[in-house]
PDB file of C-alpha atoms in Angstrom:
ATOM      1  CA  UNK A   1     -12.624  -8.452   9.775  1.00 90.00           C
ATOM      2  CA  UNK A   2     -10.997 -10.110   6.752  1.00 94.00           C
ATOM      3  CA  UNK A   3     -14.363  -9.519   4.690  1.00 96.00           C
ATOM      4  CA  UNK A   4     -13.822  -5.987   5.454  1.00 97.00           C
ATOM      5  CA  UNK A   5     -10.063  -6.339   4.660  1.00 98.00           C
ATOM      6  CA  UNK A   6     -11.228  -7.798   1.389  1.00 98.00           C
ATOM      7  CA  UNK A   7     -13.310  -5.089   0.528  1.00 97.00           C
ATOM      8  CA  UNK A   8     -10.920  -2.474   1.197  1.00 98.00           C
ATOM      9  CA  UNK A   9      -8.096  -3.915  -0.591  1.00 98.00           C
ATOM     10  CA  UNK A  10     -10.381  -4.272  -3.964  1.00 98.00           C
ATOM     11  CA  UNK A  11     -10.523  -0.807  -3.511  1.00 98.00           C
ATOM     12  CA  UNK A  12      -7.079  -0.392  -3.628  1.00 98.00           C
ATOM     13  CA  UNK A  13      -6.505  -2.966  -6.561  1.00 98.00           C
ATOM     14  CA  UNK A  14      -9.644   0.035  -8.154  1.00 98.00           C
ATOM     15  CA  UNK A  15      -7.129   2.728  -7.722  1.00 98.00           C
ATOM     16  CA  UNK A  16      -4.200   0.575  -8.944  1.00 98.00           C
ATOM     17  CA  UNK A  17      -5.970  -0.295 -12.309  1.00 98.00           C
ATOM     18  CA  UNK A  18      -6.343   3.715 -12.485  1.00 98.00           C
ATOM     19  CA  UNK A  19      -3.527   4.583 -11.638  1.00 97.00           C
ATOM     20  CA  UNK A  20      -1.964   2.186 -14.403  1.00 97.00           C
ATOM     21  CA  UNK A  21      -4.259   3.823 -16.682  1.00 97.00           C
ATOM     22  CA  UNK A  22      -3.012   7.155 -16.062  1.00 97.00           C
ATOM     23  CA  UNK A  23       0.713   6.071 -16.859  1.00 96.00           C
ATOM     24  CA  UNK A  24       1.943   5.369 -13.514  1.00 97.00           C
ATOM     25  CA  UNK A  25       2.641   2.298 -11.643  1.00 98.00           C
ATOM     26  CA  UNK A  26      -0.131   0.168 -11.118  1.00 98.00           C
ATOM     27  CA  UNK A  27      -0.467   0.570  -7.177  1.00 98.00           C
ATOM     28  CA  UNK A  28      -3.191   1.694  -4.883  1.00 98.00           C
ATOM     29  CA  UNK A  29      -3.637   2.688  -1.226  1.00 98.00           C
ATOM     30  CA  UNK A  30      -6.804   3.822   0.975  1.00 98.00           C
ATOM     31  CA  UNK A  31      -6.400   5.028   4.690  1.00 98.00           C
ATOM     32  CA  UNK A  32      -9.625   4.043   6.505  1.00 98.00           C
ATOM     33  CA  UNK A  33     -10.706   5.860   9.387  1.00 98.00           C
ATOM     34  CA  UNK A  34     -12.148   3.630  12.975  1.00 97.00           C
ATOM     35  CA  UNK A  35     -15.043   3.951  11.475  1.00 96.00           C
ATOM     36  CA  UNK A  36     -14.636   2.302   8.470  1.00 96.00           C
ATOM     37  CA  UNK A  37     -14.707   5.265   6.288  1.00 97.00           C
ATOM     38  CA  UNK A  38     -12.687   5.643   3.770  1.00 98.00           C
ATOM     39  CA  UNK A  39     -10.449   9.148   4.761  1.00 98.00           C
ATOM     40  CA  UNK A  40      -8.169   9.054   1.795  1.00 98.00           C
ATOM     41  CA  UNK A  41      -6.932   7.247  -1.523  1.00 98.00           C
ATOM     42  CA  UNK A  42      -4.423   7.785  -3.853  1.00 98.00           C
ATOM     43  CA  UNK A  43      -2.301   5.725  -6.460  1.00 97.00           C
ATOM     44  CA  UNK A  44       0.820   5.921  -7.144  1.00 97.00           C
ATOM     45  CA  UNK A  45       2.385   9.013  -8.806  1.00 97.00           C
ATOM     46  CA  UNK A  46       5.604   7.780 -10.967  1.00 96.00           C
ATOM     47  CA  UNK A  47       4.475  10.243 -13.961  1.00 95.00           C
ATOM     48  CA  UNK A  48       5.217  13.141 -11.237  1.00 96.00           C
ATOM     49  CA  UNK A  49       7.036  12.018  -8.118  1.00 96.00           C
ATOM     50  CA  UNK A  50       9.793   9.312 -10.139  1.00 94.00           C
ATOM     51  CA  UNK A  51      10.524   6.801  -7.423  1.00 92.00           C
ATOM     52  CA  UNK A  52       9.539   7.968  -4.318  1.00 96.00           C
ATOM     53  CA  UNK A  53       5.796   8.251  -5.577  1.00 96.00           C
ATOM     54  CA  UNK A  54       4.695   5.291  -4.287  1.00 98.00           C
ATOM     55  CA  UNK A  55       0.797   5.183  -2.901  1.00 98.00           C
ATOM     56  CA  UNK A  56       1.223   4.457   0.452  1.00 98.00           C
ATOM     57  CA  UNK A  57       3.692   7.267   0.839  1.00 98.00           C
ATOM     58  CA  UNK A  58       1.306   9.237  -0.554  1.00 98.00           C
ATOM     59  CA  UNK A  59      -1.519   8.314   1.609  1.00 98.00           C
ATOM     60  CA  UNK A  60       0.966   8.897   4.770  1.00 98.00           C
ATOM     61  CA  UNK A  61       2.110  12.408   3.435  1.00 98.00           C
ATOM     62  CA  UNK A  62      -1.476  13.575   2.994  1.00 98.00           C
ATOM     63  CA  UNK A  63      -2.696  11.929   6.897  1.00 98.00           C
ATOM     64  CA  UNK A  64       0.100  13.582   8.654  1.00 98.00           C
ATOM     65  CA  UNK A  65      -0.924  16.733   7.426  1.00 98.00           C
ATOM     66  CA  UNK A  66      -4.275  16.573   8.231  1.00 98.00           C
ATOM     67  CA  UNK A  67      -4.950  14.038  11.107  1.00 98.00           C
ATOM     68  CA  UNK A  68      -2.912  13.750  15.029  1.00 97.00           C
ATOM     69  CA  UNK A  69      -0.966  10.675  15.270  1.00 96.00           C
ATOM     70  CA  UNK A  70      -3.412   9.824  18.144  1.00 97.00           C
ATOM     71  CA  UNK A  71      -6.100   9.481  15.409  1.00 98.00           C
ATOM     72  CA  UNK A  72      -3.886   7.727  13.255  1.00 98.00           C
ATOM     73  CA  UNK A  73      -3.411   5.194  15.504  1.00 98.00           C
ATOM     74  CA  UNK A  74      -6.766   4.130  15.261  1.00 98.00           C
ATOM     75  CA  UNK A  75      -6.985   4.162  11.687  1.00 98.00           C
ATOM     76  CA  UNK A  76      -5.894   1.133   8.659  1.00 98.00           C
ATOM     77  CA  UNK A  77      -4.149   1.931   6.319  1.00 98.00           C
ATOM     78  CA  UNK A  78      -4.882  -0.320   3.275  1.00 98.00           C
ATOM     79  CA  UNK A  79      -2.741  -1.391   0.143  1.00 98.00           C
ATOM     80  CA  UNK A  80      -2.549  -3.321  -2.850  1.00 97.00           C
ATOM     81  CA  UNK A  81       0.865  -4.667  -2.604  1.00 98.00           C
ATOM     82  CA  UNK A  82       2.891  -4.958   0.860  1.00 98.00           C
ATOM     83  CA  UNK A  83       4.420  -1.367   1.601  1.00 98.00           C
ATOM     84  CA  UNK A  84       8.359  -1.484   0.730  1.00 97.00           C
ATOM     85  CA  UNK A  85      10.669   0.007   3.478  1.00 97.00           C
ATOM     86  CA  UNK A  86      10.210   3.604   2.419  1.00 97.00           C
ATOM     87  CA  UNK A  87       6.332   3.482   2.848  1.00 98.00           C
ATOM     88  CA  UNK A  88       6.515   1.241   6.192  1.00 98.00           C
ATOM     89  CA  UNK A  89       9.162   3.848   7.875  1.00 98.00           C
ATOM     90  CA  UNK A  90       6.190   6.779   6.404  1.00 98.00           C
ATOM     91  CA  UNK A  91       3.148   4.676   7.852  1.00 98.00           C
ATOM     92  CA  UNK A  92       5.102   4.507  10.949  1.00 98.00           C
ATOM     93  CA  UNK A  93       6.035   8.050  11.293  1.00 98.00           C
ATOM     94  CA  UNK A  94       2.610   9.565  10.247  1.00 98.00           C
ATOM     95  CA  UNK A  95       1.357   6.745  12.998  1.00 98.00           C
ATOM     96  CA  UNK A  96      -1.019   4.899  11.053  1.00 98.00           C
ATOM     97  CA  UNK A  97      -1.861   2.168  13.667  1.00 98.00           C
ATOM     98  CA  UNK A  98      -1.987  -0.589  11.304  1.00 98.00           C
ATOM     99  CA  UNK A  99      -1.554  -1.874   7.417  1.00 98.00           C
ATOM    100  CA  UNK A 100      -3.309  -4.293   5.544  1.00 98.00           C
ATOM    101  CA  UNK A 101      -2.070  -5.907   1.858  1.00 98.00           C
ATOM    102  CA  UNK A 102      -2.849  -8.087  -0.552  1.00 97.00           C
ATOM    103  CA  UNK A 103       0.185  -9.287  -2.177  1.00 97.00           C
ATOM    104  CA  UNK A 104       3.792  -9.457  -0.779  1.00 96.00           C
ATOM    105  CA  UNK A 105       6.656  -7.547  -2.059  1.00 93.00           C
ATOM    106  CA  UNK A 106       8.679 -10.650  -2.561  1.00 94.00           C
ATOM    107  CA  UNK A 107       5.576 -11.861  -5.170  1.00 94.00           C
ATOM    108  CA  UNK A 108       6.326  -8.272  -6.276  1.00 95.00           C
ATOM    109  CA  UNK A 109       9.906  -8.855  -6.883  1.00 92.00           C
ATOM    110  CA  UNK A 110       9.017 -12.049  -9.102  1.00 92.00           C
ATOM    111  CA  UNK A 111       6.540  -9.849 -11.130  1.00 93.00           C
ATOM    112  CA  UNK A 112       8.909  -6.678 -11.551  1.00 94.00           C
ATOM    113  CA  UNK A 113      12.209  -8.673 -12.053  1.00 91.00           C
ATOM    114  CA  UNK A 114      15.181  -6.342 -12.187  1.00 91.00           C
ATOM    115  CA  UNK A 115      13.355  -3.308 -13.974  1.00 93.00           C
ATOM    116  CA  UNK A 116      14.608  -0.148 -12.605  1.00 92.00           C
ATOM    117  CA  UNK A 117      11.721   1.456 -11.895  1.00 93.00           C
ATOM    118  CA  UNK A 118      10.878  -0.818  -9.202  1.00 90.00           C
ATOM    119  CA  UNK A 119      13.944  -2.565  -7.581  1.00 89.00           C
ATOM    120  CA  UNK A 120      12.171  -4.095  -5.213  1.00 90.00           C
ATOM    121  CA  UNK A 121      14.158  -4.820  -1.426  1.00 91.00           C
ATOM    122  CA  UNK A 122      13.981  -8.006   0.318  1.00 91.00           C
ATOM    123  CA  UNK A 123      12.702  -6.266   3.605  1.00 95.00           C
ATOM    124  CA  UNK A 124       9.427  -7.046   5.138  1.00 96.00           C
ATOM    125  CA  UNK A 125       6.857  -4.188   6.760  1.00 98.00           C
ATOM    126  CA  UNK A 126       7.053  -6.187   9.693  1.00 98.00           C
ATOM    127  CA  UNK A 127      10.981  -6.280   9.709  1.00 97.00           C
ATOM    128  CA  UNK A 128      10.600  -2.668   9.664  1.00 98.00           C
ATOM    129  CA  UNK A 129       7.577  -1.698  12.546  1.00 98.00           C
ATOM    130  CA  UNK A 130       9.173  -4.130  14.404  1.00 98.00           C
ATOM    131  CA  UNK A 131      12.735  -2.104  14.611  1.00 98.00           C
ATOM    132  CA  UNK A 132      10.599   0.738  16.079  1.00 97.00           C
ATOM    133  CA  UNK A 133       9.268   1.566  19.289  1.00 97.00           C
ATOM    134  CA  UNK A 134       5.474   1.888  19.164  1.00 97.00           C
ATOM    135  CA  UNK A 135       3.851  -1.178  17.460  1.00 97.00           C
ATOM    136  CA  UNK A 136       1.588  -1.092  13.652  1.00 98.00           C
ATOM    137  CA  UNK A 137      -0.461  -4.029  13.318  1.00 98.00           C
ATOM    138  CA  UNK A 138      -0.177  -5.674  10.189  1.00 98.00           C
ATOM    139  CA  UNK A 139      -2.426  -8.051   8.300  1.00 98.00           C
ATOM    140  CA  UNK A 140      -1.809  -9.505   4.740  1.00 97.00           C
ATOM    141  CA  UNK A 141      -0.966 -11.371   2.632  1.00 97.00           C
ATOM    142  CA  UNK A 142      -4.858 -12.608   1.479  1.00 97.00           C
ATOM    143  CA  UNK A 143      -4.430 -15.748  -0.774  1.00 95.00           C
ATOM    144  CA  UNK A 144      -7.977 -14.885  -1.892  1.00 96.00           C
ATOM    145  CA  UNK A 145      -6.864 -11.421  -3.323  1.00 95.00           C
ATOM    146  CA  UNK A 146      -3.142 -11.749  -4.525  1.00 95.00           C
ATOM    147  CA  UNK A 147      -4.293 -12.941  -8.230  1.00 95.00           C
ATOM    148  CA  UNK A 148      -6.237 -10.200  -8.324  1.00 96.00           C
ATOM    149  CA  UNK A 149      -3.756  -7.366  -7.335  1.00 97.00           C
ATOM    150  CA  UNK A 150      -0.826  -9.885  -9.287  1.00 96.00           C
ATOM    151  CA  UNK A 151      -3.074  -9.221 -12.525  1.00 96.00           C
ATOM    152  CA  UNK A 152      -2.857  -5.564 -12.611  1.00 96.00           C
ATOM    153  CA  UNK A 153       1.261  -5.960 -13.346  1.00 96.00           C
ATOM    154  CA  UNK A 154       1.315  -8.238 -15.416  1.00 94.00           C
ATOM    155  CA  UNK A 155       2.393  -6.704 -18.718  1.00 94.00           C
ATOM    156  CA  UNK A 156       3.539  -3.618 -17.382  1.00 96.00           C
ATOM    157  CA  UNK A 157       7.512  -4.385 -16.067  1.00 94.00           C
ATOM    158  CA  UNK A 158       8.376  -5.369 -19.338  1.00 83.00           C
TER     159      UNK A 158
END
């Protein structure tokens, strides 16, 4: 499992890097089916969206439309950086069944600082799922991974 969770979330950190290059924040996000296919990736989409354009958000959005929670369920949803509370309450509501990261939001926090594009809250994913009534596995942070997804914003919250 965890070299699959690695594999996934370099994917992620992929679509991160290109969404950076594309003048948004640098964030990624996959959802992969039971399978292990990948059903759906996206970066985040500050140029467009402002803050509420965050990946994972996206990646909910776009599975509630076209999968049944039931399905969901079964599938991962996978992201570069831990999902803030906005994109845990959407994973939970779209019913992704559970979310892998690489690098926590606090680590997040220390990268950002106070920009205001990104004021980052001190409230885990799993403070979140665990307020609500069905339960989203979580899995994350990976040591082996957070330099990796930590490099991709460095430079940019100047």
């Amino acid at each position: 499992m965890k070299e699959r969770d690695l594999k996934h979330l370099r994917e992620t950190i992929r679509i991160a890097r290109e969404s950076r290059e594309a003048g948004n924040h640098p964030f990624g996000s996959t959802l992969v089916g039971p399978n292990g296919e990948i059903l759906i990736r996206t970066g985040n989409s500050y140029r467009k969206d402002k803050g509420v354009g965050h990946a994972e958000l996206n990646v909910a959005r776009q599975a509630s439309r076209l999968y049944d929670p039931e399905f969901l369920e079964k599938c991962t949803l996978y992201t570069s950086v831990e999902p803030c509370c906005m994109c845990a309450g959407a994973c939970y509501w779209a019913g992704v069944g559970t979310v892998v990261y690489g690098m926590t939001e606090k680590r997040l926090a220390v990268l950002t600082r106070d920009n205001p594009e990104n004021l980052t809250l001190n409230l885990s994913c799993e403070t979140v799922f665990s307020a609500g009534q069905r339960t989203v596995e979580t899995r994350g942070p990976y040591s082996e991974i957070e330099d990796e997804v930590a490099k991709g914003h460095r430079g940019f919250w100047q």
